[in-house]
XYZ file of N, CA and C in Angstrom:
546
model
N 78.507 76.263 -126.756
C 77.468 77.049 -126.135
C 76.104 76.697 -126.727
N 76.049 76.407 -128.030
C 74.805 75.998 -128.664
C 74.331 74.683 -128.075
N 75.299 73.768 -127.797
C 74.930 72.488 -127.217
C 74.299 72.672 -125.848
N 74.866 73.571 -125.066
C 74.323 73.810 -123.730
C 72.896 74.331 -123.822
N 72.669 75.220 -124.765
C 71.318 75.756 -124.928
C 70.376 74.663 -125.397
N 70.861 73.800 -126.277
C 70.036 72.708 -126.776
C 69.715 71.698 -125.700
N 70.644 71.477 -124.760
C 70.426 70.490 -123.705
C 69.471 71.001 -122.637
N 69.395 72.310 -122.482
C 68.577 72.845 -121.402
C 67.087 72.624 -121.631
N 66.604 72.742 -122.837
C 65.202 72.475 -123.114
C 65.038 72.085 -124.591
N 65.470 70.830 -124.932
C 65.444 70.395 -126.322
C 64.043 70.300 -126.907
N 63.050 69.934 -126.113
C 61.691 69.805 -126.642
C 61.181 71.160 -127.124
N 61.440 72.202 -126.336
C 61.016 73.553 -126.718
C 61.691 73.986 -128.010
N 63.014 73.783 -128.073
C 63.767 74.219 -129.244
C 63.327 73.457 -130.483
N 63.130 72.153 -130.385
C 62.755 71.384 -131.566
C 61.352 71.765 -132.023
N 60.446 72.034 -131.094
C 59.087 72.445 -131.441
C 59.120 73.795 -132.175
N 59.921 74.730 -131.679
C 60.018 76.048 -132.306
C 60.586 75.917 -133.715
N 61.610 75.084 -133.890
C 62.214 74.909 -135.209
C 61.229 74.254 -136.155
N 60.512 73.253 -135.671
C 59.539 72.574 -136.505
C 58.443 73.543 -136.941
N 57.991 74.374 -136.040
C 56.963 75.350 -136.356
C 57.477 76.318 -137.422
N 58.690 76.791 -137.279
C 59.272 77.699 -138.271
C 59.303 77.024 -139.629
N 59.771 75.796 -139.686
C 59.847 75.080 -140.953
C 58.462 74.843 -141.547
N 57.509 74.492 -140.707
C 56.147 74.242 -141.194
C 55.527 75.516 -141.765
N 55.627 76.608 -141.039
C 55.038 77.866 -141.504
C 55.744 78.317 -142.778
N 57.046 78.188 -142.819
C 57.810 78.580 -143.998
C 57.376 77.748 -145.202
N 57.219 76.455 -145.013
C 56.795 75.575 -146.109
C 55.383 75.920 -146.570
N 54.493 76.209 -145.639
C 53.115 76.564 -145.988
C 53.050 77.872 -146.775
N 53.968 78.770 -146.509
C 53.964 80.098 -147.146
C 54.824 80.154 -148.401
N 55.394 79.047 -148.824
C 56.360 79.059 -149.917
C 55.836 79.757 -151.172
N 54.667 79.371 -151.650
C 54.145 79.975 -152.884
C 53.893 81.466 -152.725
N 53.323 81.847 -151.584
C 53.049 83.264 -151.354
C 54.346 84.057 -151.251
N 55.334 83.487 -150.557
C 56.625 84.165 -150.431
C 57.290 84.326 -151.796
N 57.303 83.259 -152.574
C 57.924 83.348 -153.897
C 57.189 84.347 -154.786
N 55.872 84.353 -154.719
C 55.106 85.321 -155.504
C 55.438 86.746 -155.109
N 55.488 87.001 -153.807
C 55.850 88.326 -153.312
C 57.251 88.704 -153.778
N 58.187 87.776 -153.631
C 59.573 88.067 -153.977
C 59.761 88.287 -155.472
N 59.035 87.537 -156.314
C 59.125 87.764 -157.760
C 58.692 89.190 -158.080
N 57.599 89.610 -157.480
C 57.118 90.976 -157.738
C 58.080 92.021 -157.184
N 58.723 91.717 -156.088
C 59.605 92.708 -155.466
C 60.968 92.804 -156.163
N 61.531 91.666 -156.583
C 62.875 91.712 -157.173
C 62.867 91.634 -158.691
N 61.736 91.227 -159.287
C 61.593 91.329 -160.728
C 61.787 90.078 -161.552
N 62.294 88.980 -160.979
C 62.444 87.770 -161.779
C 62.547 86.543 -160.872
N 62.222 85.365 -161.415
C 62.175 84.155 -160.589
C 63.523 83.725 -160.021
N 64.595 83.933 -160.763
C 65.908 83.510 -160.268
C 66.293 84.290 -159.014
N 66.166 85.602 -159.088
C 66.477 86.429 -157.921
C 65.489 86.153 -156.786
N 64.242 85.868 -157.135
C 63.239 85.555 -156.109
C 63.619 84.275 -155.362
N 64.106 83.280 -156.088
C 64.530 82.034 -155.429
C 65.724 82.295 -154.505
N 66.654 83.131 -154.973
C 67.788 83.505 -154.113
C 67.292 84.216 -152.859
N 66.378 85.151 -153.033
C 65.831 85.891 -151.894
C 65.082 84.952 -150.949
N 64.374 83.980 -151.512
C 63.644 82.998 -150.705
C 64.623 82.213 -149.828
N 65.698 81.761 -150.430
C 66.704 81.014 -149.673
C 67.358 81.900 -148.612
N 67.683 83.131 -148.988
C 68.264 84.063 -148.018
C 67.296 84.316 -146.871
N 66.022 84.443 -147.198
C 65.003 84.666 -146.165
C 64.965 83.497 -145.202
N 64.971 82.279 -145.743
C 64.942 81.111 -144.860
C 66.175 81.088 -143.966
N 67.333 81.358 -144.548
C 68.569 81.347 -143.748
C 68.523 82.401 -142.639
N 68.023 83.582 -142.967
C 67.911 84.640 -141.960
C 66.934 84.220 -140.863
N 65.826 83.625 -141.252
C 64.859 83.143 -140.255
C 65.483 82.056 -139.388
N 66.196 81.147 -140.020
C 66.795 80.026 -139.289
C 67.860 80.533 -138.310
N 68.636 81.501 -138.746
C 69.674 82.055 -137.857
C 69.054 82.788 -136.658
N 67.831 83.262 -136.835
C 67.143 83.979 -135.754
C 66.077 83.111 -135.084
N 66.186 81.812 -135.243
C 65.150 80.905 -134.745
C 64.972 80.959 -133.236
N 65.975 81.441 -132.519
C 65.827 81.564 -131.066
C 64.785 82.624 -130.699
N 64.442 83.502 -131.641
C 63.413 84.521 -131.405
C 61.994 83.978 -131.592
N 61.865 82.834 -132.266
C 60.553 82.300 -132.631
C 59.592 82.179 -131.445
N 60.034 81.674 -130.295
C 59.069 81.555 -129.192
C 58.452 82.888 -128.756
N 59.151 83.986 -128.973
C 58.622 85.288 -128.549
C 57.884 86.026 -129.671
N 57.854 85.451 -130.882
C 57.191 86.080 -132.015
C 55.687 85.840 -131.912
N 54.907 86.926 -131.979
C 53.448 86.799 -131.866
C 52.829 86.238 -133.133
N 53.309 86.670 -134.289
C 52.743 86.236 -135.559
C 53.894 85.775 -136.439
N 54.101 84.467 -136.484
C 55.247 83.906 -137.182
C 55.189 84.180 -138.686
N 54.001 84.112 -139.270
C 53.862 84.376 -140.705
C 54.253 85.819 -141.024
N 53.766 86.758 -140.236
C 54.108 88.166 -140.459
C 55.608 88.386 -140.270
N 56.197 87.711 -139.294
C 57.637 87.823 -139.025
C 58.430 87.335 -140.237
N 58.031 86.202 -140.801
C 58.715 85.645 -141.969
C 58.577 86.598 -143.158
N 57.374 87.147 -143.365
C 57.169 88.061 -144.493
C 57.942 89.365 -144.305
N 58.109 89.824 -143.071
C 58.912 91.028 -142.834
C 60.357 90.758 -143.255
N 60.870 89.613 -142.877
C 62.246 89.261 -143.249
C 62.356 89.130 -144.770
N 61.348 88.541 -145.406
C 61.353 88.408 -146.872
C 61.344 89.776 -147.549
N 60.505 90.680 -147.041
C 60.458 92.037 -147.606
C 61.791 92.744 -147.452
N 62.387 92.643 -146.288
C 63.682 93.285 -146.066
C 64.753 92.682 -146.966
N 64.699 91.379 -147.148
C 65.652 90.712 -148.043
C 65.472 91.217 -149.470
N 64.215 91.330 -149.909
C 63.941 91.835 -151.262
C 64.420 93.274 -151.415
N 64.181 94.083 -150.399
C 64.641 95.481 -150.451
C 66.161 95.529 -150.567
N 66.842 94.714 -149.761
C 68.305 94.679 -149.808
C 68.786 94.272 -151.198
N 68.133 93.270 -151.768
C 68.547 92.797 -153.091
C 68.333 93.878 -154.151
N 67.228 94.606 -154.048
C 66.953 95.673 -155.023
C 67.984 96.777 -154.929
N 68.489 97.012 -153.729
C 69.433 98.106 -153.550
C 70.861 97.714 -153.892
N 71.098 96.437 -154.079
C 72.440 95.982 -154.408
C 72.781 96.399 -155.833
N 73.938 96.956 -156.003
C 74.314 97.533 -157.299
C 74.255 96.521 -158.441
N 74.669 95.311 -158.237
C 74.719 94.361 -159.341
C 73.349 93.832 -159.720
N 72.335 94.203 -158.983
C 70.973 93.786 -159.324
C 70.138 94.975 -159.820
N 70.765 96.110 -160.057
C 70.011 97.308 -160.432
C 69.453 97.264 -161.841
N 69.997 96.415 -162.661
C 69.481 96.313 -164.025
C 68.157 95.571 -163.953
N 67.115 96.345 -163.966
C 65.776 95.794 -163.778
C 65.335 95.006 -164.998
N 64.782 93.839 -164.707
C 64.245 93.003 -165.771
C 62.742 92.908 -165.591
N 62.034 92.681 -166.700
C 60.589 92.551 -166.629
C 60.210 91.321 -165.833
N 59.038 91.373 -165.246
C 58.511 90.211 -164.543
C 58.277 89.109 -165.563
N 58.428 87.872 -165.147
C 58.325 86.764 -166.090
C 56.892 86.571 -166.586
N 56.804 85.987 -167.768
C 55.494 85.641 -168.306
C 55.078 84.253 -167.865
N 55.999 83.534 -167.250
C 55.675 82.182 -166.839
C 56.112 81.961 -165.398
N 55.738 80.846 -164.867
C 56.088 80.520 -163.494
C 55.275 81.346 -162.522
N 55.017 80.830 -161.383
C 54.307 81.499 -160.299
C 52.921 81.981 -160.712
N 52.424 81.513 -161.846
C 51.064 81.853 -162.251
C 50.100 80.870 -161.611
N 48.880 81.293 -161.504
C 47.848 80.405 -161.028
C 47.527 79.447 -162.165
N 47.558 78.167 -161.863
C 47.282 77.182 -162.894
C 45.827 77.265 -163.312
N 45.603 77.202 -164.596
C 44.235 77.256 -165.095
C 43.516 75.938 -164.873
N 42.225 76.027 -164.721
C 41.428 74.830 -164.513
C 40.653 74.488 -165.773
N 41.059 75.039 -166.891
C 40.312 74.863 -168.119
C 41.155 74.103 -169.135
N 40.487 73.252 -169.892
C 41.154 72.564 -170.991
C 41.030 73.357 -172.277
N 40.299 74.457 -172.236
C 40.061 75.286 -173.403
C 41.276 76.176 -173.651
N 41.957 75.995 -174.785
C 43.156 76.791 -175.065
C 42.884 78.292 -175.136
N 41.705 78.673 -175.647
C 41.380 80.096 -175.739
C 41.280 80.715 -174.351
N 40.652 79.992 -173.431
C 40.559 80.495 -172.061
C 41.942 80.579 -171.425
N 42.789 79.594 -171.704
C 44.143 79.592 -171.148
C 44.927 80.800 -171.655
N 44.799 81.108 -172.936
C 45.499 82.260 -173.515
C 44.964 83.550 -172.902
N 43.644 83.641 -172.785
C 43.030 84.836 -172.202
C 43.485 85.026 -170.755
N 43.523 83.929 -170.004
C 43.972 83.995 -168.613
C 45.430 84.445 -168.544
N 46.260 83.896 -169.421
C 47.678 84.281 -169.446
C 47.837 85.766 -169.775
N 47.038 86.252 -170.708
C 47.094 87.675 -171.064
C 46.655 88.550 -169.897
N 45.597 88.133 -169.221
C 45.125 88.895 -168.059
C 46.181 88.911 -166.957
N 46.817 87.765 -166.728
C 47.860 87.706 -165.699
C 49.041 88.613 -166.063
N 49.389 88.661 -167.347
C 50.478 89.536 -167.791
C 50.121 91.003 -167.547
N 48.875 91.372 -167.830
C 48.429 92.751 -167.583
C 48.475 93.077 -166.094
N 48.042 92.140 -165.280
C 48.051 92.357 -163.827
C 49.481 92.486 -163.322
N 50.372 91.582 -163.773
C 51.779 91.663 -163.355
C 52.373 93.014 -163.718
N 52.096 93.479 -164.928
C 52.615 94.769 -165.376
C 52.066 95.896 -164.509
N 50.763 95.860 -164.251
C 50.136 96.905 -163.427
C 50.717 96.909 -162.018
N 50.898 95.741 -161.432
C 51.460 95.661 -160.076
C 52.898 96.163 -160.069
N 53.651 95.821 -161.104
C 55.057 96.260 -161.151
C 55.190 97.778 -161.245
N 54.129 98.460 -161.711
C 54.177 99.907 -161.857
C 53.737 100.655 -160.602
N 53.285 99.923 -159.594
C 52.914 100.571 -158.335
C 54.160 101.108 -157.652
N 53.984 102.148 -156.837
C 55.091 102.619 -156.003
C 55.460 101.486 -155.047
N 56.696 101.420 -154.627
C 57.188 100.343 -153.772
C 56.322 100.162 -152.526
N 55.956 101.269 -151.872
C 55.172 101.178 -150.640
C 53.796 100.568 -150.902
N 53.205 100.940 -152.027
C 51.889 100.410 -152.389
C 51.994 98.935 -152.779
N 53.042 98.614 -153.520
C 53.248 97.242 -153.971
C 53.422 96.306 -152.776
N 54.206 96.741 -151.795
C 54.433 95.910 -150.610
C 53.122 95.612 -149.892
N 52.334 96.642 -149.651
C 51.056 96.463 -148.953
C 50.131 95.576 -149.773
N 50.027 95.850 -151.067
C 49.148 95.069 -151.933
C 49.547 93.594 -151.937
N 50.839 93.315 -152.099
C 51.289 91.926 -152.168
C 51.167 91.212 -150.829
N 51.418 91.916 -149.734
C 51.252 91.286 -148.424
C 49.789 90.938 -148.171
N 48.901 91.775 -148.662
C 47.464 91.502 -148.489
C 47.000 90.391 -149.425
N 47.381 90.472 -150.698
C 46.893 89.515 -151.688
C 47.655 88.189 -151.669
N 48.969 88.226 -151.654
C 49.758 86.990 -151.697
C 49.866 86.332 -150.335
N 50.199 87.122 -149.335
C 50.412 86.562 -148.002
C 49.111 86.431 -147.223
N 48.065 87.107 -147.700
C 46.763 87.088 -147.043
C 46.846 87.572 -145.590
N 47.718 88.568 -145.363
C 47.833 89.146 -144.032
C 46.722 90.168 -143.829
N 46.302 90.336 -142.594
C 45.326 91.375 -142.272
C 46.037 92.723 -142.297
N 45.252 93.804 -142.286
C 45.866 95.132 -142.262
C 46.719 95.311 -141.007
N 46.273 94.784 -139.899
C 47.037 94.894 -138.650
C 48.342 94.115 -138.749
N 48.307 92.928 -139.367
C 49.531 92.139 -139.533
C 50.498 92.833 -140.489
N 49.964 93.457 -141.525
C 50.819 94.202 -142.456
C 51.461 95.381 -141.740
N 50.672 96.073 -140.933
C 51.212 97.210 -140.170
C 52.340 96.745 -139.268
N 52.141 95.623 -138.611
C 53.180 95.072 -137.731
C 54.404 94.665 -138.546
N 54.175 94.027 -139.684
C 55.265 93.576 -140.547
C 56.109 94.740 -141.049
N 55.441 95.814 -141.463
C 56.152 96.970 -142.031
C 56.553 98.009 -140.991
N 56.020 97.869 -139.779
C 56.334 98.833 -138.731
C 55.710 100.197 -138.971
N 54.483 100.191 -139.500
C 53.770 101.444 -139.767
C 52.358 101.336 -139.182
N 51.672 102.463 -138.987
C 50.299 102.415 -138.457
C 49.344 101.716 -139.432
N 48.312 101.072 -138.902
C 47.356 100.375 -139.773
C 46.609 101.352 -140.676
N 46.427 102.584 -140.243
C 45.808 103.594 -141.100
C 46.635 103.860 -142.345
N 47.945 103.862 -142.190
C 48.842 104.050 -143.328
C 48.738 102.863 -144.286
N 48.626 101.668 -143.712
C 48.463 100.469 -144.539
C 47.193 100.597 -145.376
N 46.099 101.008 -144.741
C 44.821 101.131 -145.449
C 44.898 102.194 -146.542
N 45.571 103.296 -146.250
C 45.728 104.350 -147.248
C 46.536 103.851 -148.438
N 47.640 103.167 -148.157
C 48.465 102.640 -149.241
C 47.701 101.608 -150.069
N 46.882 100.800 -149.410
C 46.092 99.799 -150.133
C 45.060 100.490 -151.024
N 44.403 101.520 -150.495
C 43.432 102.264 -151.313
C 44.108 102.870 -152.541
N 45.282 103.458 -152.332
C 46.021 104.043 -153.455
C 46.427 102.968 -154.463
N 46.894 101.832 -153.967
C 47.294 100.737 -154.859
C 46.109 100.263 -155.682
N 44.980 100.050 -155.032
C 43.788 99.580 -155.740
C 43.305 100.606 -156.763
N 43.354 101.883 -156.395
C 42.939 102.936 -157.330
C 43.856 102.944 -158.555
N 45.160 102.857 -158.319
C 46.112 102.846 -159.438
C 45.914 101.606 -160.312
N 45.668 100.473 -159.681
C 45.454 99.245 -160.440
C 44.181 99.337 -161.279
N 43.123 99.886 -160.683
C 41.864 100.050 -161.429
C 42.095 100.911 -162.674
N 42.797 102.013 -162.493
C 43.073 102.913 -163.616
C 43.923 102.202 -164.667
N 44.989 101.561 -164.207
C 45.907 100.892 -165.116
C 45.228 99.768 -165.873
N 44.397 99.004 -165.190
C 43.761 97.860 -165.833
C 42.537 98.248 -166.668
N 42.030 99.451 -166.466
C 40.871 99.871 -167.258
C 41.285 100.615 -168.529
N 42.559 100.992 -168.625
C 43.043 101.682 -169.816
C 43.013 100.722 -170.993
N 42.561 101.192 -172.144
C 42.532 100.310 -173.318
C 43.950 99.940 -173.741
N 44.102 98.697 -174.161
C 45.409 98.223 -174.631
C 45.708 98.850 -175.970
N 46.970 99.189 -176.166
C 47.334 99.800 -177.455
C 47.997 98.796 -178.350
């Protein structure tokens, strides 16, 4: 039956698959960053990334009718991360990593590199302490660079709710990051 579908309009199907692969490849870093924050560590994030791709690939026949392919992929990634978090054998939460998925520094100065690493660790910690709903909105906006409307579509909530959650996330982050280190 798959062959029959493939023979009926192969150019359309191959174009849709290529587009899915291209968009997925372009979003790889953002997806992995989102997944690390959602599941808590790079190993589980890589598993979630692979699961996300497989889920997208299995649903590739939907691609031609998808209005925003990037938002569609991120919705599947978020759902995959949620599923992984709820799985009993993954409930033992681990801290976010101190390495990997960081923005590479453009400085040869070791002091600046250390300072940047410390700042990134503080940010990771602050983001990990956000409520799940706030974290999702924040990461979709910052990592995936989705608009508020795309986030609303991805999460299936009104754009006003997205904006409220983003305001709350930013307020919590400001408070958390302005607290003196002990």
